[in-house]
């Protein structure tokens, strides 16, 4: 009879797992104590999570997910044991390609806007695992180069949601084989749970310490942690991915940067710190003083993909060319200088600073070449236009190509529209706590530039209208007084977004340019004075992304005598 009752309970809970609404409850607080054991790859966690019912109906169940390499030890409401079932759930939000999902039967239905606190414990191992990538055909070496997270005796570094679900989350399944589904699902969860507080203790058993150092990207807590532990506080948001690392690092401290590096790599650490400090005044001129202390953690080996989250950057040291070091330093300076919960601002300004550094160090031509790494993918993506321009806007998108690549172009084009001084002043006056409306940044820039930018933000930020597509319809040179030539150039925009774009006339020994505004589906005319008949004319120097750049140049025939 007892066996039959157990089977019935299991059946009921399994049905609940399929009927529970994974999007009904929002995380509002985490209090977790974790223990990391590098020699056995072990990871244990216990504490509480608080969930609020943000749906319109009472909820009978709560669902939690952690990495499939971790097992649920218990779930309680207060001191009361509650019924739950744990089962694997295939999804690519975790590096293992699955999560361990627990469905908890609450003591009573949770009413809308009410909260419940669950006492939880889970644990297991976090080993190197790139199954989600290899099962979609990624070669093993490439897969582990990207999904390098692990707890091990030699190397312990673990990123949060999107890599390893080492703290509880919950969302519907998403697959890497389904386009942008994984990034979209994770992005939606981060937005929905924005503002959740996490109080985290990371501990090492005494026998594991051995000079090991714990580093994480939260704010070090004012509360005194237990022996062998470090405590951190987080406020989760779209740009926040809790991450930690444990290792026998040497520490190179500077006023605004700390580099955690391997033994014997002091010179490489000093080189990075020197470049960071050399570029800091330039970054401050654009974005103001750093708002946060930057942390750089050396990744073991060179064949790994760097990763950054807020002030924390994981990357190899000694990257060879100085420009590679400058790009890393510029990006990190951007991250600690401009902070926003809006990806197009947070990521976009960091990439924009990289562009500015390339321009400063290597000239305008190389800076434009730097833009092209995003121009080509954007042009390819534009062949499949957004079905809902507002949903795919820079305000709402979960697509990394858009909030990194397109945002970089947006900041570069804004600079061309309003100038360095106005754009810099606007960015420095940005306050995330005052950003309650999507138009906040537009209004800041307009107030400093004294220029109406509604058309630009409407086509490039608030909606994904696609890209422009410029081509030269005609170019007519005629001689004018003084022996000069006036070239009349007609440009048509075959695309779907308006833009101000440079038009240039090439002559022997140089070129001369003007800027014109071209609406989608319309034509505009540029007039350029030159000392001699131009050999050719060009629209767009690469500073504006467009659908097709193969039709941007025209040879100029000399006027009839």
Coordinates of C-alpha atoms in Angstrom, one line a residue:
X1 CA 0.0 0.0 0.0
X2 CA 2.8 2.4 0.9
X3 CA 4.5 1.6 -2.5
X4 CA 1.2 2.3 -4.3
X5 CA 0.9 5.6 -2.5
X6 CA 4.4 6.6 -3.5
X7 CA 3.7 5.8 -7.1
X8 CA 0.5 7.9 -6.9
X9 CA 2.5 10.9 -5.4
X10 CA 5.1 10.5 -8.1
X11 CA 2.4 10.5 -10.8
X12 CA 0.7 13.6 -9.4
X13 CA 4.0 15.5 -9.1
X14 CA 5.1 14.4 -12.6
X15 CA 1.8 15.8 -14.0
X16 CA 2.5 19.0 -12.0
X17 CA 5.9 19.3 -13.7
X18 CA 4.1 19.4 -17.1
X19 CA 1.4 21.7 -15.9
X20 CA 3.3 24.2 -13.8
X21 CA 3.8 27.7 -15.3
X22 CA 7.5 28.3 -15.5
X23 CA 7.0 32.0 -16.1
X24 CA 4.6 32.7 -13.3
X25 CA 7.0 33.3 -10.4
X26 CA 9.7 35.9 -10.3
X27 CA 12.9 35.7 -8.2
X28 CA 13.2 38.6 -5.8
X29 CA 15.9 37.4 -3.4
X30 CA 18.7 34.8 -3.1
X31 CA 20.6 34.0 0.1
X32 CA 23.1 31.3 -0.8
X33 CA 26.2 29.8 0.8
X34 CA 28.3 27.8 -1.7
X35 CA 31.2 25.5 -1.1
X36 CA 33.7 24.9 -3.9
X37 CA 36.0 21.9 -3.6
X38 CA 38.5 22.1 -6.5
X39 CA 40.2 18.7 -5.9
X40 CA 36.9 16.8 -6.4
X41 CA 35.3 19.3 -8.8
X42 CA 32.7 19.7 -6.1
X43 CA 30.1 22.4 -5.7
X44 CA 27.5 22.5 -2.9
X45 CA 24.9 25.2 -2.2
X46 CA 22.3 25.9 0.5
X47 CA 20.2 28.8 1.5
X48 CA 16.9 30.4 0.5
X49 CA 15.2 31.9 -2.6
X50 CA 12.2 34.1 -2.5
X51 CA 9.7 34.0 -5.3
X52 CA 6.8 36.3 -6.1
X53 CA 3.7 35.3 -8.1
X54 CA 3.6 37.8 -10.9
X55 CA 0.8 36.0 -12.8
X56 CA -2.9 36.7 -12.6
X57 CA -3.8 33.4 -11.0
X58 CA -2.9 31.5 -7.8
X59 CA 0.0 29.1 -8.3
X60 CA 0.1 25.6 -6.7
X61 CA 3.6 24.8 -7.7
X62 CA 7.0 26.4 -7.8
X63 CA 9.6 25.3 -10.3
X64 CA 13.4 25.7 -9.9
X65 CA 16.3 24.7 -12.2
X66 CA 20.0 24.2 -11.7
X67 CA 22.7 22.6 -13.9
X68 CA 22.1 18.9 -14.7
X69 CA 25.4 18.1 -13.0
X70 CA 23.9 19.2 -9.7
X71 CA 21.3 17.3 -7.6
X72 CA 18.6 18.6 -5.4
X73 CA 19.2 17.7 -1.7
X74 CA 16.0 19.2 -0.2
X75 CA 13.4 21.8 -0.6
X76 CA 11.4 23.2 2.4
X77 CA 9.0 26.0 3.2
X78 CA 10.3 27.2 6.5
X79 CA 11.0 24.1 8.5
X80 CA 8.3 22.1 6.8
X81 CA 9.3 19.5 4.3
X82 CA 7.3 19.8 1.0
X83 CA 6.6 17.3 -1.8
X84 CA 8.8 17.8 -4.8
X85 CA 10.1 15.8 -7.8
X86 CA 13.4 16.4 -9.5
X87 CA 13.9 15.4 -13.1
X88 CA 16.2 16.2 -16.0
X89 CA 15.0 18.8 -18.4
X90 CA 16.7 19.2 -21.8
X91 CA 17.6 22.8 -22.5
X92 CA 20.7 24.7 -23.8
X93 CA 20.7 27.4 -21.2
X94 CA 23.3 25.3 -19.4
X95 CA 26.6 24.1 -20.7
X96 CA 25.6 20.4 -20.1
X97 CA 22.6 20.8 -22.4
X98 CA 20.2 20.1 -19.6
X99 CA 19.1 21.2 -16.1
X100 CA 17.9 19.4 -13.0
X101 CA 14.4 20.7 -12.6
X102 CA 12.5 20.5 -9.3
X103 CA 8.7 21.0 -9.1
X104 CA 7.6 21.8 -5.6
X105 CA 4.0 21.5 -4.3
X106 CA 3.4 24.6 -2.2
X107 CA 1.6 24.1 1.2
X108 CA -1.2 26.4 -0.2
X109 CA -1.7 28.1 -3.5
X110 CA 0.4 31.3 -3.8
X111 CA -1.9 34.2 -4.6
X112 CA -1.0 36.9 -7.2
X113 CA 1.6 39.4 -5.9
X114 CA 2.3 37.2 -2.8
X115 CA 5.7 35.7 -2.1
X116 CA 7.1 32.5 -0.7
X117 CA 10.6 31.7 0.6
X118 CA 12.0 28.3 -0.1
X119 CA 14.8 26.7 1.9
X120 CA 16.9 24.7 -0.6
X121 CA 20.1 22.7 -0.9
X122 CA 21.7 21.2 -4.0
X123 CA 25.1 20.1 -5.1
X124 CA 27.3 17.8 -7.2
X125 CA 30.2 18.6 -9.6
X126 CA 30.9 21.3 -12.2
X127 CA 33.2 19.7 -14.7
X128 CA 34.3 20.9 -18.2
X129 CA 31.3 20.1 -20.4
X130 CA 30.3 21.4 -23.8
X131 CA 27.6 18.9 -24.7
X132 CA 25.2 21.6 -25.8
X133 CA 27.6 22.7 -28.5
X134 CA 29.0 19.4 -29.6
X135 CA 25.5 17.9 -30.2
X136 CA 24.8 20.7 -32.7
X137 CA 28.0 19.8 -34.6
X138 CA 30.6 22.1 -33.0
X139 CA 34.0 20.4 -33.0
X140 CA 35.2 19.4 -29.5
X141 CA 38.1 21.9 -29.4
X142 CA 35.9 24.8 -30.5
X143 CA 33.2 23.8 -28.0
X144 CA 35.5 23.7 -25.0
X145 CA 37.1 26.9 -26.1
X146 CA 33.8 28.6 -25.6
X147 CA 32.3 26.6 -22.7
X148 CA 35.4 26.5 -20.5
X149 CA 33.6 26.7 -17.2
X150 CA 34.6 24.2 -14.6
X151 CA 35.6 23.5 -11.0
X152 CA 38.9 21.6 -11.0
X153 CA 42.2 21.4 -9.2
X154 CA 44.0 23.2 -12.0
X155 CA 41.4 25.7 -13.1
X156 CA 38.2 26.9 -11.4
X157 CA 36.1 29.6 -13.2
X158 CA 32.3 29.5 -13.4
X159 CA 30.0 32.0 -15.2
X160 CA 26.3 32.1 -14.4
X161 CA 23.1 31.9 -16.4
X162 CA 23.9 31.3 -20.1
X163 CA 26.8 29.1 -19.2
X164 CA 26.3 27.3 -15.9
X165 CA 23.1 27.4 -13.9
X166 CA 24.9 27.3 -10.5
X167 CA 22.1 29.4 -8.9
X168 CA 18.4 28.6 -9.3
X169 CA 16.6 29.9 -12.3
X170 CA 13.5 28.7 -14.2
X171 CA 12.5 29.1 -17.9
X172 CA 11.1 27.1 -20.8
X173 CA 13.4 24.9 -22.8
X174 CA 15.5 26.5 -25.5
X175 CA 17.8 25.0 -28.1
X176 CA 20.9 26.3 -29.9
X177 CA 19.5 24.6 -33.1
X178 CA 16.6 27.0 -33.0
X179 CA 18.2 30.3 -34.1
X180 CA 18.3 32.9 -31.4
X181 CA 16.0 31.0 -29.0
X182 CA 18.6 30.4 -26.2
X183 CA 19.7 34.1 -26.1
X184 CA 16.2 35.3 -26.3
X185 CA 15.0 33.0 -23.5
X186 CA 17.8 34.0 -21.2
X187 CA 17.4 37.7 -22.1
X188 CA 13.7 37.5 -21.2
X189 CA 14.4 35.8 -17.9
X190 CA 17.0 38.5 -17.0
X191 CA 14.6 41.3 -17.8
X192 CA 11.8 39.7 -15.9
X193 CA 13.9 39.1 -12.8
X194 CA 15.7 42.5 -12.9
X195 CA 16.2 43.9 -9.5
X196 CA 16.5 40.6 -7.6
X197 CA 19.0 40.8 -4.8
X198 CA 21.6 38.0 -4.4
X199 CA 23.6 37.6 -1.2
X200 CA 26.3 35.1 -1.9
X201 CA 29.0 33.4 0.2
X202 CA 31.7 31.5 -1.6
X203 CA 33.6 29.1 0.6
X204 CA 36.7 26.9 0.4
X205 CA 37.2 24.0 2.8
X206 CA 40.2 24.5 5.0
X207 CA 42.1 21.6 3.3
X208 CA 41.5 23.2 -0.1
X209 CA 42.6 26.7 0.7
X210 CA 46.4 26.3 0.1
X211 CA 46.9 29.8 -1.0
X212 CA 43.9 29.8 -3.3
X213 CA 42.1 33.1 -3.8
X214 CA 38.3 33.7 -4.4
X215 CA 37.4 36.4 -6.9
X216 CA 33.8 37.3 -7.9
X217 CA 32.2 40.2 -9.7
X218 CA 29.7 41.2 -6.9
X219 CA 30.2 44.0 -4.4
X220 CA 32.0 42.7 -1.4
X221 CA 29.5 42.4 1.4
X222 CA 29.7 44.5 4.6
X223 CA 28.7 41.4 6.6
X224 CA 31.6 39.4 7.9
X225 CA 31.7 36.0 6.2
X226 CA 32.7 32.7 7.9
X227 CA 36.3 31.6 8.0
X228 CA 37.4 30.5 4.5
X229 CA 34.5 32.4 2.8
X230 CA 34.1 35.6 0.9
X231 CA 30.7 37.3 0.7
X232 CA 29.3 39.3 -2.2
X233 CA 26.1 41.2 -3.0
X234 CA 24.5 41.5 -6.4
X235 CA 21.5 43.2 -7.9
X236 CA 20.5 41.2 -10.9
X237 CA 19.8 42.8 -14.2
X238 CA 20.1 42.3 -18.0
X239 CA 23.8 43.1 -17.8
X240 CA 24.6 41.1 -14.7
X241 CA 25.9 37.6 -14.8
X242 CA 27.3 36.4 -11.4
X243 CA 30.6 34.7 -11.9
X244 CA 33.4 33.5 -9.7
X245 CA 37.0 32.1 -10.0
X246 CA 39.2 30.3 -7.5
X247 CA 42.9 30.0 -8.1
X248 CA 46.5 30.5 -6.9
X249 CA 46.7 33.9 -8.4
X250 CA 49.2 36.7 -7.9
X251 CA 47.5 40.0 -7.5
X252 CA 48.6 43.2 -9.3
X253 CA 46.8 46.2 -7.8
X254 CA 46.3 49.5 -9.5
X255 CA 44.0 52.4 -8.4
X256 CA 41.3 51.5 -10.8
X257 CA 42.3 48.0 -11.9
X258 CA 43.4 44.7 -10.3
X259 CA 44.9 41.9 -12.5
X260 CA 44.7 38.4 -11.1
X261 CA 47.4 36.4 -13.0
X262 CA 49.3 33.1 -12.8
X263 CA 52.6 32.7 -11.2
X264 CA 55.4 33.9 -13.5
X265 CA 53.2 36.1 -15.6
X266 CA 53.9 39.3 -13.8
X267 CA 55.4 41.0 -16.9
X268 CA 52.3 40.3 -19.0
X269 CA 50.1 41.6 -16.2
X270 CA 52.1 44.8 -15.9
X271 CA 51.9 45.3 -19.7
X272 CA 48.1 45.1 -19.6
X273 CA 47.9 47.4 -16.6
X274 CA 50.2 49.9 -18.3
X275 CA 48.0 50.0 -21.4
X276 CA 44.8 50.3 -19.3
X277 CA 46.3 53.2 -17.4
X278 CA 47.6 54.8 -20.7
X279 CA 44.1 54.7 -22.2
X280 CA 42.3 55.8 -19.1
X281 CA 42.6 59.6 -19.6
X282 CA 41.3 59.2 -23.2
X283 CA 38.3 57.1 -22.0
X284 CA 37.6 59.6 -19.2
X285 CA 37.6 62.4 -21.7
X286 CA 34.7 60.6 -23.5
X287 CA 32.8 58.9 -20.7
X288 CA 34.0 60.4 -17.4
X289 CA 35.8 58.6 -14.5
X290 CA 35.4 54.9 -14.0
X291 CA 32.3 54.1 -11.8
X292 CA 33.7 50.7 -10.7
X293 CA 37.0 49.0 -10.0
X294 CA 38.0 46.9 -13.0
X295 CA 39.1 43.2 -12.5
X296 CA 41.0 41.2 -15.1
X297 CA 41.3 37.5 -14.5
X298 CA 43.8 35.6 -16.6
X299 CA 42.4 32.6 -18.4
X300 CA 44.8 29.6 -18.5
X301 CA 45.9 28.9 -22.0
X302 CA 45.4 31.0 -25.1
X303 CA 42.9 28.8 -26.9
X304 CA 39.9 30.1 -24.9
X305 CA 37.2 32.7 -25.7
X306 CA 37.5 35.8 -23.5
X307 CA 34.4 36.8 -21.6
X308 CA 33.4 40.0 -19.8
X309 CA 30.5 40.7 -17.4
X310 CA 30.5 44.2 -16.0
X311 CA 33.8 45.1 -14.3
X312 CA 35.1 41.5 -14.6
X313 CA 37.0 40.3 -17.7
X314 CA 38.3 36.8 -18.2
X315 CA 40.9 36.6 -20.9
X316 CA 44.4 35.4 -21.7
X317 CA 47.3 37.7 -20.9
X318 CA 50.2 38.4 -23.3
X319 CA 48.0 38.5 -26.4
X320 CA 51.0 39.5 -28.7
X321 CA 50.1 42.6 -30.6
X322 CA 49.6 45.8 -28.6
X323 CA 46.4 46.6 -30.5
X324 CA 44.8 43.4 -29.1
X325 CA 45.7 44.5 -25.6
X326 CA 44.4 48.0 -26.3
X327 CA 41.1 46.6 -27.5
X328 CA 40.7 44.6 -24.3
X329 CA 41.6 47.5 -22.2
X330 CA 39.3 49.9 -24.1
X331 CA 36.4 47.5 -23.8
X332 CA 36.9 47.1 -20.1
X333 CA 37.3 50.8 -19.6
X334 CA 34.0 51.3 -21.4
X335 CA 32.3 48.7 -19.2
X336 CA 33.4 50.4 -15.9
X337 CA 32.8 54.0 -17.2
X338 CA 29.3 53.7 -18.6
X339 CA 26.8 51.5 -16.8
X340 CA 23.3 50.9 -18.0
X341 CA 20.7 48.1 -17.9
X342 CA 20.1 48.8 -21.6
X343 CA 22.4 46.6 -23.7
X344 CA 22.6 49.0 -26.6
X345 CA 24.0 51.6 -24.2
X346 CA 26.1 49.3 -22.0
X347 CA 27.7 47.1 -24.7
X348 CA 27.4 49.7 -27.5
X349 CA 29.5 52.4 -25.7
X350 CA 32.2 49.8 -24.8
X351 CA 32.5 48.8 -28.4
X352 CA 32.4 52.4 -29.5
X353 CA 35.4 53.2 -27.2
X354 CA 37.2 50.4 -28.9
X355 CA 36.5 52.1 -32.3
X356 CA 37.7 55.4 -30.9
X357 CA 40.9 53.8 -29.7
X358 CA 41.6 52.2 -33.1
X359 CA 41.0 55.6 -34.7
X360 CA 43.3 57.3 -32.3
X361 CA 46.1 54.8 -32.5
X362 CA 45.9 53.7 -36.1
X363 CA 43.9 56.3 -38.0
X364 CA 40.4 56.7 -39.5
X365 CA 40.8 54.1 -42.2
X366 CA 41.6 51.4 -39.8
X367 CA 38.8 52.4 -37.5
X368 CA 36.4 52.1 -40.5
X369 CA 37.9 48.7 -41.2
X370 CA 37.2 47.7 -37.6
X371 CA 33.5 48.5 -38.1
X372 CA 33.3 46.1 -41.0
X373 CA 33.5 43.1 -38.8
X374 CA 29.9 43.9 -37.8
X375 CA 28.8 45.4 -41.2
X376 CA 28.9 42.2 -43.1
X377 CA 26.9 40.1 -40.6
X378 CA 24.4 42.9 -40.3
X379 CA 24.0 43.0 -44.0
X380 CA 23.4 39.2 -44.1
X381 CA 20.9 39.4 -41.3
X382 CA 19.1 42.2 -43.1
X383 CA 18.1 39.8 -45.9
X384 CA 15.6 38.4 -43.4
X385 CA 13.8 41.5 -42.1
X386 CA 12.2 41.7 -38.7
X387 CA 8.5 40.8 -38.7
X388 CA 8.0 43.1 -35.8
X389 CA 10.3 46.2 -36.0
X390 CA 9.5 47.3 -32.4
X391 CA 10.2 43.8 -30.9
X392 CA 13.6 43.6 -32.6
X393 CA 14.6 47.2 -31.8
X394 CA 17.7 48.0 -29.9
X395 CA 15.4 48.7 -26.9
X396 CA 14.0 45.2 -26.9
X397 CA 16.3 42.9 -28.8
X398 CA 18.0 39.8 -27.4
X399 CA 20.1 39.4 -30.5
X400 CA 23.8 39.9 -29.7
X401 CA 24.6 41.0 -33.2
X402 CA 22.2 43.9 -32.8
X403 CA 23.0 45.1 -29.3
X404 CA 26.7 44.9 -29.9
X405 CA 27.3 45.4 -33.7
X406 CA 24.4 47.6 -34.7
X407 CA 24.7 49.6 -31.4
X408 CA 28.4 50.3 -32.3
X409 CA 27.3 51.8 -35.6
X410 CA 24.6 53.8 -33.9
X411 CA 27.1 55.4 -31.5
X412 CA 29.5 56.1 -34.4
X413 CA 26.8 57.6 -36.5
X414 CA 25.5 59.8 -33.6
X415 CA 29.1 61.1 -33.3
X416 CA 29.0 62.1 -37.0
X417 CA 25.7 63.7 -36.5
X418 CA 26.3 65.8 -33.3
X419 CA 30.1 65.9 -32.9
X420 CA 32.4 64.7 -30.2
X421 CA 31.7 67.4 -27.6
X422 CA 27.9 67.0 -27.5
X423 CA 28.0 63.2 -27.6
X424 CA 30.6 63.0 -24.8
X425 CA 28.7 65.5 -22.6
X426 CA 25.4 63.5 -23.1
X427 CA 27.0 60.2 -22.2
X428 CA 28.7 61.7 -19.1
X429 CA 25.4 63.1 -17.9
X430 CA 23.6 59.7 -18.3
X431 CA 22.3 58.3 -15.0
X432 CA 20.8 54.8 -15.1
X433 CA 18.7 55.5 -12.0
X434 CA 17.0 58.3 -14.0
X435 CA 16.5 56.2 -17.1
X436 CA 12.8 55.5 -16.8
X437 CA 11.9 55.9 -20.5
X438 CA 13.4 54.6 -23.7
X439 CA 13.8 58.1 -25.0
X440 CA 16.0 59.3 -22.1
X441 CA 19.3 59.0 -24.0
X442 CA 17.8 60.7 -27.1
X443 CA 16.7 63.7 -25.0
X444 CA 20.1 63.9 -23.3
X445 CA 21.9 64.0 -26.7
X446 CA 19.4 66.5 -28.1
X447 CA 19.8 68.8 -25.1
X448 CA 23.6 69.0 -25.6
X449 CA 23.6 69.0 -29.4
X450 CA 20.6 71.3 -29.9
X451 CA 19.4 69.1 -32.7
X452 CA 16.3 67.1 -33.4
X453 CA 17.2 63.4 -33.6
X454 CA 13.7 61.9 -33.6
X455 CA 14.1 60.5 -37.1
X456 CA 17.4 58.8 -36.3
X457 CA 16.2 57.1 -33.1
X458 CA 12.9 56.1 -34.7
X459 CA 14.7 54.3 -37.6
X460 CA 17.8 53.0 -35.7
X461 CA 17.0 52.5 -32.0
X462 CA 13.2 52.3 -31.3
X463 CA 12.5 50.1 -34.4
X464 CA 14.5 47.7 -36.5
X465 CA 13.5 49.0 -39.9
X466 CA 16.5 47.3 -41.5
X467 CA 19.4 48.9 -43.2
X468 CA 19.7 51.6 -45.9
X469 CA 21.0 50.6 -49.4
X470 CA 22.7 53.5 -51.2
X471 CA 23.6 53.7 -54.8
X472 CA 24.7 56.5 -57.1
X473 CA 22.2 57.3 -59.8
X474 CA 24.3 59.8 -61.6
X475 CA 27.4 62.1 -61.4
X476 CA 27.7 65.1 -63.6
X477 CA 30.9 67.3 -63.5
X478 CA 30.8 70.8 -65.1
X479 CA 33.4 73.5 -65.2
X480 CA 32.7 76.7 -63.2
X481 CA 34.4 80.0 -62.7
X482 CA 38.0 79.9 -61.7
X483 CA 38.7 76.7 -63.5
X484 CA 37.1 74.6 -60.8
X485 CA 34.6 71.8 -61.3
X486 CA 31.2 71.3 -59.7
X487 CA 30.2 67.7 -59.4
X488 CA 26.5 67.0 -58.9
X489 CA 25.9 63.5 -57.5
X490 CA 22.5 62.0 -57.1
X491 CA 22.2 59.2 -54.5
X492 CA 19.2 56.9 -54.0
X493 CA 18.4 55.0 -50.9
X494 CA 16.9 51.6 -51.9
X495 CA 16.8 50.4 -48.3
X496 CA 14.4 50.9 -45.4
X497 CA 16.1 53.2 -43.0
X498 CA 17.1 56.9 -43.3
X499 CA 20.7 58.0 -42.7
X500 CA 23.1 60.8 -43.1
X501 CA 25.9 59.5 -45.2
X502 CA 29.2 60.8 -46.6
X503 CA 29.5 61.3 -50.4
X504 CA 33.0 61.8 -51.8
X505 CA 34.7 62.8 -55.1
X506 CA 38.0 61.2 -55.8
X507 CA 40.7 63.2 -57.6
X508 CA 44.3 62.6 -58.3
X509 CA 46.1 62.9 -55.0
X510 CA 43.0 62.9 -52.7
X511 CA 39.3 63.3 -52.3
X512 CA 36.7 65.8 -51.1
X513 CA 33.5 64.9 -49.1
X514 CA 30.2 66.2 -48.0
X515 CA 27.4 64.7 -46.0
X516 CA 23.8 64.3 -47.2
X517 CA 20.6 63.0 -45.7
X518 CA 18.7 60.3 -47.7
X519 CA 15.3 59.0 -46.7
X520 CA 14.4 55.4 -47.6
X521 CA 12.9 55.1 -51.1
X522 CA 14.0 58.7 -52.0
X523 CA 16.9 60.5 -53.7
X524 CA 19.1 63.3 -52.5
X525 CA 21.8 65.4 -54.3
X526 CA 25.3 66.3 -53.2
X527 CA 27.4 69.0 -54.8
X528 CA 31.2 69.0 -54.5
X529 CA 33.7 71.6 -55.8
X530 CA 37.0 70.1 -57.0
X531 CA 40.1 71.6 -58.6
X532 CA 40.0 69.0 -61.4
X533 CA 37.6 66.5 -62.9
X534 CA 37.1 63.6 -60.4
X535 CA 38.0 60.2 -61.5
X536 CA 35.1 58.6 -59.5
X537 CA 32.5 59.3 -56.8
X538 CA 31.6 57.2 -53.8
X539 CA 28.7 57.1 -51.4
X540 CA 29.4 55.8 -47.9
X541 CA 32.9 55.3 -46.6
X542 CA 31.8 52.3 -44.4
X543 CA 30.6 54.5 -41.5
X544 CA 26.9 53.5 -42.1
X545 CA 25.9 49.9 -42.3
X546 CA 24.0 49.0 -45.4
X547 CA 22.4 46.1 -47.2
X548 CA 24.7 46.2 -50.3
X549 CA 27.9 48.2 -50.8
X550 CA 28.7 46.8 -54.2
X551 CA 26.9 49.7 -55.9
X552 CA 28.4 52.6 -54.0
X553 CA 30.9 53.8 -56.6
X554 CA 30.7 55.3 -60.0
X555 CA 33.4 56.3 -62.5
X556 CA 33.1 59.9 -63.7
X557 CA 33.3 60.8 -67.4
X558 CA 34.9 64.1 -68.2
X559 CA 32.4 66.7 -69.4
X560 CA 32.2 67.2 -73.2
X561 CA 34.4 70.0 -74.5

